[in-house]
PDB file of C-alpha atoms in Angstrom:
ATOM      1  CA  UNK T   1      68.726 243.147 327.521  1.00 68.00           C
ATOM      2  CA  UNK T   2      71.936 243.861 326.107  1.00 75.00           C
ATOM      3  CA  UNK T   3      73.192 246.331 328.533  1.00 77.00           C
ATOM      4  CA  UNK T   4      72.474 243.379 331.213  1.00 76.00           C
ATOM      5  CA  UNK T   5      74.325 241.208 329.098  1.00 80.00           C
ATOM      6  CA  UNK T   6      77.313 243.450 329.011  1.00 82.00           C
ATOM      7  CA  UNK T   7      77.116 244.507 332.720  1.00 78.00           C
ATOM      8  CA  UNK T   8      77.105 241.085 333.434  1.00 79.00           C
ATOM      9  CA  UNK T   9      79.976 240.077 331.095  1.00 82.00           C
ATOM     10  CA  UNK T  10      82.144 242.665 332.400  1.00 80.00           C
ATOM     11  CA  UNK T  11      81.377 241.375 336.038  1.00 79.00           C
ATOM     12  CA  UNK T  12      82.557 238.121 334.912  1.00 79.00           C
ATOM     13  CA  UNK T  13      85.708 239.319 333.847  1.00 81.00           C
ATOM     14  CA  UNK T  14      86.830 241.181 336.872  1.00 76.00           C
ATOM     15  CA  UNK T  15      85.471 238.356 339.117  1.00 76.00           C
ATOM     16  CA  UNK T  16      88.079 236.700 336.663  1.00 76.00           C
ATOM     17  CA  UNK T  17      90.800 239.190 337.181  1.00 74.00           C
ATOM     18  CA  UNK T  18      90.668 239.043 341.059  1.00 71.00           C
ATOM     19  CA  UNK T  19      90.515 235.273 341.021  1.00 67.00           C
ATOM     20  CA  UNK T  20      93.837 234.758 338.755  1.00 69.00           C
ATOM     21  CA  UNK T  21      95.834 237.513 339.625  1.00 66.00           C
ATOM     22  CA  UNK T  22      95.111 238.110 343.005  1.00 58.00           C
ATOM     23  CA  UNK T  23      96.828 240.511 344.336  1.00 51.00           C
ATOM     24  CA  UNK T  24      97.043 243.266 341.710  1.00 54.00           C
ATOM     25  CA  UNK T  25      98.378 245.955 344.213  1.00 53.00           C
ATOM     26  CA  UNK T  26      99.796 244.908 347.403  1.00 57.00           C
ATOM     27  CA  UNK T  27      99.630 246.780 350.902  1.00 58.00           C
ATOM     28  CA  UNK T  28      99.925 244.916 353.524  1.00 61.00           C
ATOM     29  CA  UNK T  29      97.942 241.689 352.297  1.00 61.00           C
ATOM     30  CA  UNK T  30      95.130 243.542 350.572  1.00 65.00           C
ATOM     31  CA  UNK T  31      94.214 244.289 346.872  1.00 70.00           C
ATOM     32  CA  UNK T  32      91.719 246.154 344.795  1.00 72.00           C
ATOM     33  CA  UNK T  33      88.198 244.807 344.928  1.00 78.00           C
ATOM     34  CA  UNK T  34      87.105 245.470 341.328  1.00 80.00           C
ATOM     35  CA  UNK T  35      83.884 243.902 341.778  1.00 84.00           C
ATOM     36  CA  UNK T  36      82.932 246.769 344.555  1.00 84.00           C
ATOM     37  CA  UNK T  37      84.181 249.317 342.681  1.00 84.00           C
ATOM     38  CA  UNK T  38      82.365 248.466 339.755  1.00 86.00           C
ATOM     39  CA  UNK T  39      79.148 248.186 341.260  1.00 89.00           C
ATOM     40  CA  UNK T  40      79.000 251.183 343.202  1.00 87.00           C
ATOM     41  CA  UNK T  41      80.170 253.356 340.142  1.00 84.00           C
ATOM     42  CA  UNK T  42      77.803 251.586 338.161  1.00 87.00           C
ATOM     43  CA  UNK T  43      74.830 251.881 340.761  1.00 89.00           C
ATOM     44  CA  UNK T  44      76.005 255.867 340.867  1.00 86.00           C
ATOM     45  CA  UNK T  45      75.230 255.706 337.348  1.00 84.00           C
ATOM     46  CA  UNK T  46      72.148 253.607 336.541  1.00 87.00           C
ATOM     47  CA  UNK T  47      70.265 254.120 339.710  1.00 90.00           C
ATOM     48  CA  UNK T  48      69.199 252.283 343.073  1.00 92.00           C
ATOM     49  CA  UNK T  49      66.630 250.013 340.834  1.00 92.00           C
ATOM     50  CA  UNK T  50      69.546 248.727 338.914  1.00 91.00           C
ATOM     51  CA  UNK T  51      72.020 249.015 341.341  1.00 92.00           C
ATOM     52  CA  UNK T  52      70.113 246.526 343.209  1.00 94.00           C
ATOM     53  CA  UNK T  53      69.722 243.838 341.018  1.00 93.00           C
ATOM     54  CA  UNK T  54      73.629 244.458 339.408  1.00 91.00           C
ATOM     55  CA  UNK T  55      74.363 244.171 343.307  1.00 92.00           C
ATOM     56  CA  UNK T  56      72.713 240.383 343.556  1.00 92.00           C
ATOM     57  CA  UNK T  57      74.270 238.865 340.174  1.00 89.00           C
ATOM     58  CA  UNK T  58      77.241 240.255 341.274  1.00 88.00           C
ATOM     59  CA  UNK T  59      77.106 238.521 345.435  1.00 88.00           C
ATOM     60  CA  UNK T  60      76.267 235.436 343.157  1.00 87.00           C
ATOM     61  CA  UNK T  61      79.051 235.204 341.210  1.00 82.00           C
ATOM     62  CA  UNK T  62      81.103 235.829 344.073  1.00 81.00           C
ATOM     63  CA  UNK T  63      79.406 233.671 346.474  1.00 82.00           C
ATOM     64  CA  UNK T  64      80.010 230.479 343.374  1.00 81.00           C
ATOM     65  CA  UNK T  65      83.496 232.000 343.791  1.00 75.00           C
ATOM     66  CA  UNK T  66      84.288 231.871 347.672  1.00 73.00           C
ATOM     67  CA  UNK T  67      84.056 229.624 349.860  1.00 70.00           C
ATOM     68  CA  UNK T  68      81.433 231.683 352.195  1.00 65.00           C
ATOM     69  CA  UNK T  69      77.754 231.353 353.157  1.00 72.00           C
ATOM     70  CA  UNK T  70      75.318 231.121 349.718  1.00 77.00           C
ATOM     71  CA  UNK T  71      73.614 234.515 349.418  1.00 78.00           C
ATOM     72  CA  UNK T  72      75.966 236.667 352.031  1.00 80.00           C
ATOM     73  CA  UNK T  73      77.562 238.625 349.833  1.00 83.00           C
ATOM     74  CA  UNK T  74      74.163 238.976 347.779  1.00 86.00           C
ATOM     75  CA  UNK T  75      72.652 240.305 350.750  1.00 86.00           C
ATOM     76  CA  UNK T  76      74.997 242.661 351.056  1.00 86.00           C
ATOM     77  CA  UNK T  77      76.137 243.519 347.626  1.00 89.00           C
ATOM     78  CA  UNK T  78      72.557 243.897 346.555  1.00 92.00           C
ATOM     79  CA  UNK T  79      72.271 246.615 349.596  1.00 91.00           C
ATOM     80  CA  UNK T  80      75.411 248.153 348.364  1.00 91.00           C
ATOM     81  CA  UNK T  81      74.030 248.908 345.164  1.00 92.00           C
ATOM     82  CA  UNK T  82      70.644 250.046 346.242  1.00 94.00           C
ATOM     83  CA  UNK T  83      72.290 252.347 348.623  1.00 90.00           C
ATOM     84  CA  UNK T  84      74.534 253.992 345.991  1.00 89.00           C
ATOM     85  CA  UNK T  85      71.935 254.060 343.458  1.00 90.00           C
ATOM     86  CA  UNK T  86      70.330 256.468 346.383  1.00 90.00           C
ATOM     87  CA  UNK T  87      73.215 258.267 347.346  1.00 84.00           C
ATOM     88  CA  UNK T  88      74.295 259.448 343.889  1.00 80.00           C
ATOM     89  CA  UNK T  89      71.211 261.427 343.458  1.00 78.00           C
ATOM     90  CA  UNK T  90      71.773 263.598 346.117  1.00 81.00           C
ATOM     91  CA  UNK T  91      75.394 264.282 345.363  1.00 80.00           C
ATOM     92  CA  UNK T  92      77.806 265.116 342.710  1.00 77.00           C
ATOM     93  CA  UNK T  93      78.099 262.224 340.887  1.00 70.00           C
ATOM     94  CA  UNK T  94      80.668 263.610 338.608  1.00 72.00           C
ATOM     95  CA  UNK T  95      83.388 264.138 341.744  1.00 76.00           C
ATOM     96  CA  UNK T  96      86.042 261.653 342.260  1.00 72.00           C
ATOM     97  CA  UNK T  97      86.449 262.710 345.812  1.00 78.00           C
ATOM     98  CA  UNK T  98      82.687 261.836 346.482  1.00 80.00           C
ATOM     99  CA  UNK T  99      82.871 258.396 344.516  1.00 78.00           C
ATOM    100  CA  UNK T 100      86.018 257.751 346.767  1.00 79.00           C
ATOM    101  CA  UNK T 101      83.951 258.629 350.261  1.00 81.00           C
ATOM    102  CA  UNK T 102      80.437 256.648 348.554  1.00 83.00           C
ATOM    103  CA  UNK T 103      82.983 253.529 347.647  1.00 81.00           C
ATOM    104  CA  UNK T 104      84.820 253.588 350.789  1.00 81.00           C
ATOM    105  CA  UNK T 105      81.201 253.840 353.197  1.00 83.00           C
ATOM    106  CA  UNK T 106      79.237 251.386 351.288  1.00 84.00           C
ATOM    107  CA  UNK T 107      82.620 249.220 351.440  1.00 81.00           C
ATOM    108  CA  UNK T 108      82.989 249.414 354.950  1.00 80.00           C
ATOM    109  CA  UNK T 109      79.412 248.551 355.480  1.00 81.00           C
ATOM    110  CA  UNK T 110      79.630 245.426 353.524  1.00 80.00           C
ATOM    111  CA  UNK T 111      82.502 244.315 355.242  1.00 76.00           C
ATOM    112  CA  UNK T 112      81.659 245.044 358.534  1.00 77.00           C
ATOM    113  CA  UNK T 113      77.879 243.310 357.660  1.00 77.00           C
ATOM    114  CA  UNK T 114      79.856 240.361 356.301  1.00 73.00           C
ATOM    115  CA  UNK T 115      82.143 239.877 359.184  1.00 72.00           C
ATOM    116  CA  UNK T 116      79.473 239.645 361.476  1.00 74.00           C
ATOM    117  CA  UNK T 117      77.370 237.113 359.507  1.00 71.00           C
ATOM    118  CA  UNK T 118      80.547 235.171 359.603  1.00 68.00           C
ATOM    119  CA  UNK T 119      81.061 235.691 363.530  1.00 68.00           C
ATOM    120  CA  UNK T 120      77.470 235.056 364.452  1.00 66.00           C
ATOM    121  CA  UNK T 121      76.868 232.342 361.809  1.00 69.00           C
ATOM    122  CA  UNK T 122      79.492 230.450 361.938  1.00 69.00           C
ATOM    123  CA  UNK T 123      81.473 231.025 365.353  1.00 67.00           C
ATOM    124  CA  UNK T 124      84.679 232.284 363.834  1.00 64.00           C
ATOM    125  CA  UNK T 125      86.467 235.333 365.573  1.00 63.00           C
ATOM    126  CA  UNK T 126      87.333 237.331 362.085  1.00 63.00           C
ATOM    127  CA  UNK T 127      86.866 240.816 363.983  1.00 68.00           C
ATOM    128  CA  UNK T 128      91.193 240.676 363.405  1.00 71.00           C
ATOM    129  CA  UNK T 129      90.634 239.904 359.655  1.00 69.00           C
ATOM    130  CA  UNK T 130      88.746 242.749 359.145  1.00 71.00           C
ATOM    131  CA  UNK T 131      91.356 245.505 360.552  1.00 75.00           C
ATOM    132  CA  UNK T 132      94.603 243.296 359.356  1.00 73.00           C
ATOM    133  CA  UNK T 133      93.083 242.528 355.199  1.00 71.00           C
ATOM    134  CA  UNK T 134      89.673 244.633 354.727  1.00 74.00           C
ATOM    135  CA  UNK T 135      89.932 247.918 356.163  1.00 78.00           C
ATOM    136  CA  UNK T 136      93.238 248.279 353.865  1.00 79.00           C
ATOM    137  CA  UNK T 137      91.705 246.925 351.111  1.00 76.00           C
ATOM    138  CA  UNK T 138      89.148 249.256 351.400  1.00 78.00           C
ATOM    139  CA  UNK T 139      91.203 252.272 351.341  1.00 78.00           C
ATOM    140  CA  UNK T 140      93.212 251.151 348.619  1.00 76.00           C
ATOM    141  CA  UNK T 141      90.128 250.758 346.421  1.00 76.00           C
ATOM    142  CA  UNK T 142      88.461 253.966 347.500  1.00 77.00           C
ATOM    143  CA  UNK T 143      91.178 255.647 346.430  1.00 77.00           C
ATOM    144  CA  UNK T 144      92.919 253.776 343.893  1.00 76.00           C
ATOM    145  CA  UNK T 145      89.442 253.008 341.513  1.00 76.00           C
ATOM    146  CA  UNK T 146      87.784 256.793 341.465  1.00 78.00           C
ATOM    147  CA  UNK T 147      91.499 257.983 340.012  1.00 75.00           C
ATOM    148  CA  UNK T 148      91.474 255.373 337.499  1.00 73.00           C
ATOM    149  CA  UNK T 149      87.969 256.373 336.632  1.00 74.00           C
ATOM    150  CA  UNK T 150      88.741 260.086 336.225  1.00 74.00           C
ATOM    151  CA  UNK T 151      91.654 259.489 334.364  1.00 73.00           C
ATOM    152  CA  UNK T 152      90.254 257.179 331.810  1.00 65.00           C
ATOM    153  CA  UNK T 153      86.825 259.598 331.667  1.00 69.00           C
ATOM    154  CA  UNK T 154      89.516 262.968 331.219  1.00 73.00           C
ATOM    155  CA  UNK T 155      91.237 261.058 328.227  1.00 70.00           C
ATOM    156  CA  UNK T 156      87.944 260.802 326.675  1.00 66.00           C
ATOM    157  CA  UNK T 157      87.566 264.161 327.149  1.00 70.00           C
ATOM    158  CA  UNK T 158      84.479 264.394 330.194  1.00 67.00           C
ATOM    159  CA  UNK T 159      84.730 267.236 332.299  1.00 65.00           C
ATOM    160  CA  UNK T 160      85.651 266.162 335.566  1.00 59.00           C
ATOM    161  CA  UNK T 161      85.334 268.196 338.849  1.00 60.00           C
ATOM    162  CA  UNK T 162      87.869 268.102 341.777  1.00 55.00           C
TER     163      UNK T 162
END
């Protein structure tokens, strides 16, 4: 119960950290999605079961944060999670270059599922919002987050592989 509680305070706060400062990074319009990052390292970690379930608070809070559909980015988020839970035990968990592809995949996925909820939902082209703000965004957090990671985990003193 308390590793929930701190998974889900830690959410919080980088729901809070996107919302205020915005954009953290700039390139071309787009900026770090912490939220992603966090739950696809975390689902690499803790498994599809938890991955899942991290994957639906987390499309809550951000669904009481947008102004989107209720339960679209739980749907997707929540398949995010379960999907990375999968994919990180059948590959090196411990490899920044695989956390960056796994982040950047799973990311496109939930953009490109998003996007189309939002075209066939709600009749708005947003096909040009994807290339112009997302696909940058992704990149920039696929490669930006695993190098924090590896960083912070070397200073500890893990033993991280190329």
């Amino acid at each position: 119960m308390i590793r929930w509680l701190r998974l889900i305070l830690v959410a919080l706060l980088l729901a809070a950290i996107e919302g205020t400062i915005g954009l953290i990074v700039p390139w071309e319009g787009a900026r770090l999605d912490l939220l992603l990052a966090f739950l696809v390292l975390t689902a690499m970690d803790r498994g599809p079961k938890e991955g899942v379930w991290l994957g639906f608070i987390i499309g809550i809070v951000r669904d009481l944060n947008q102004p989107a559909l209720l339960g679209m980015n739980s749907l997707s988020l929540g398949a995010i999670g379960y999907c990375a839970g999968r994919f990180a035990d059948s590959v090196d968990r411990n490899s920044w270059k695989v956390q960056a592809l796994i982040l950047l995949v799973l990311g496109l996925f939930s953009r490109v599922f998003e996007t189309f909820l939002i075209q066939v939902l709600q009749g708005h082209s947003t096909w040009d919002w994807l290339w112009r703000y997302e696909i940058p965004a992704l990149l920039l957090t696929a490669v930006t987050i695993p190098l924090i990671v590896m960083t912070w985990k070397t200073s500890r003193g893990y033993q991280i592989k190329g």
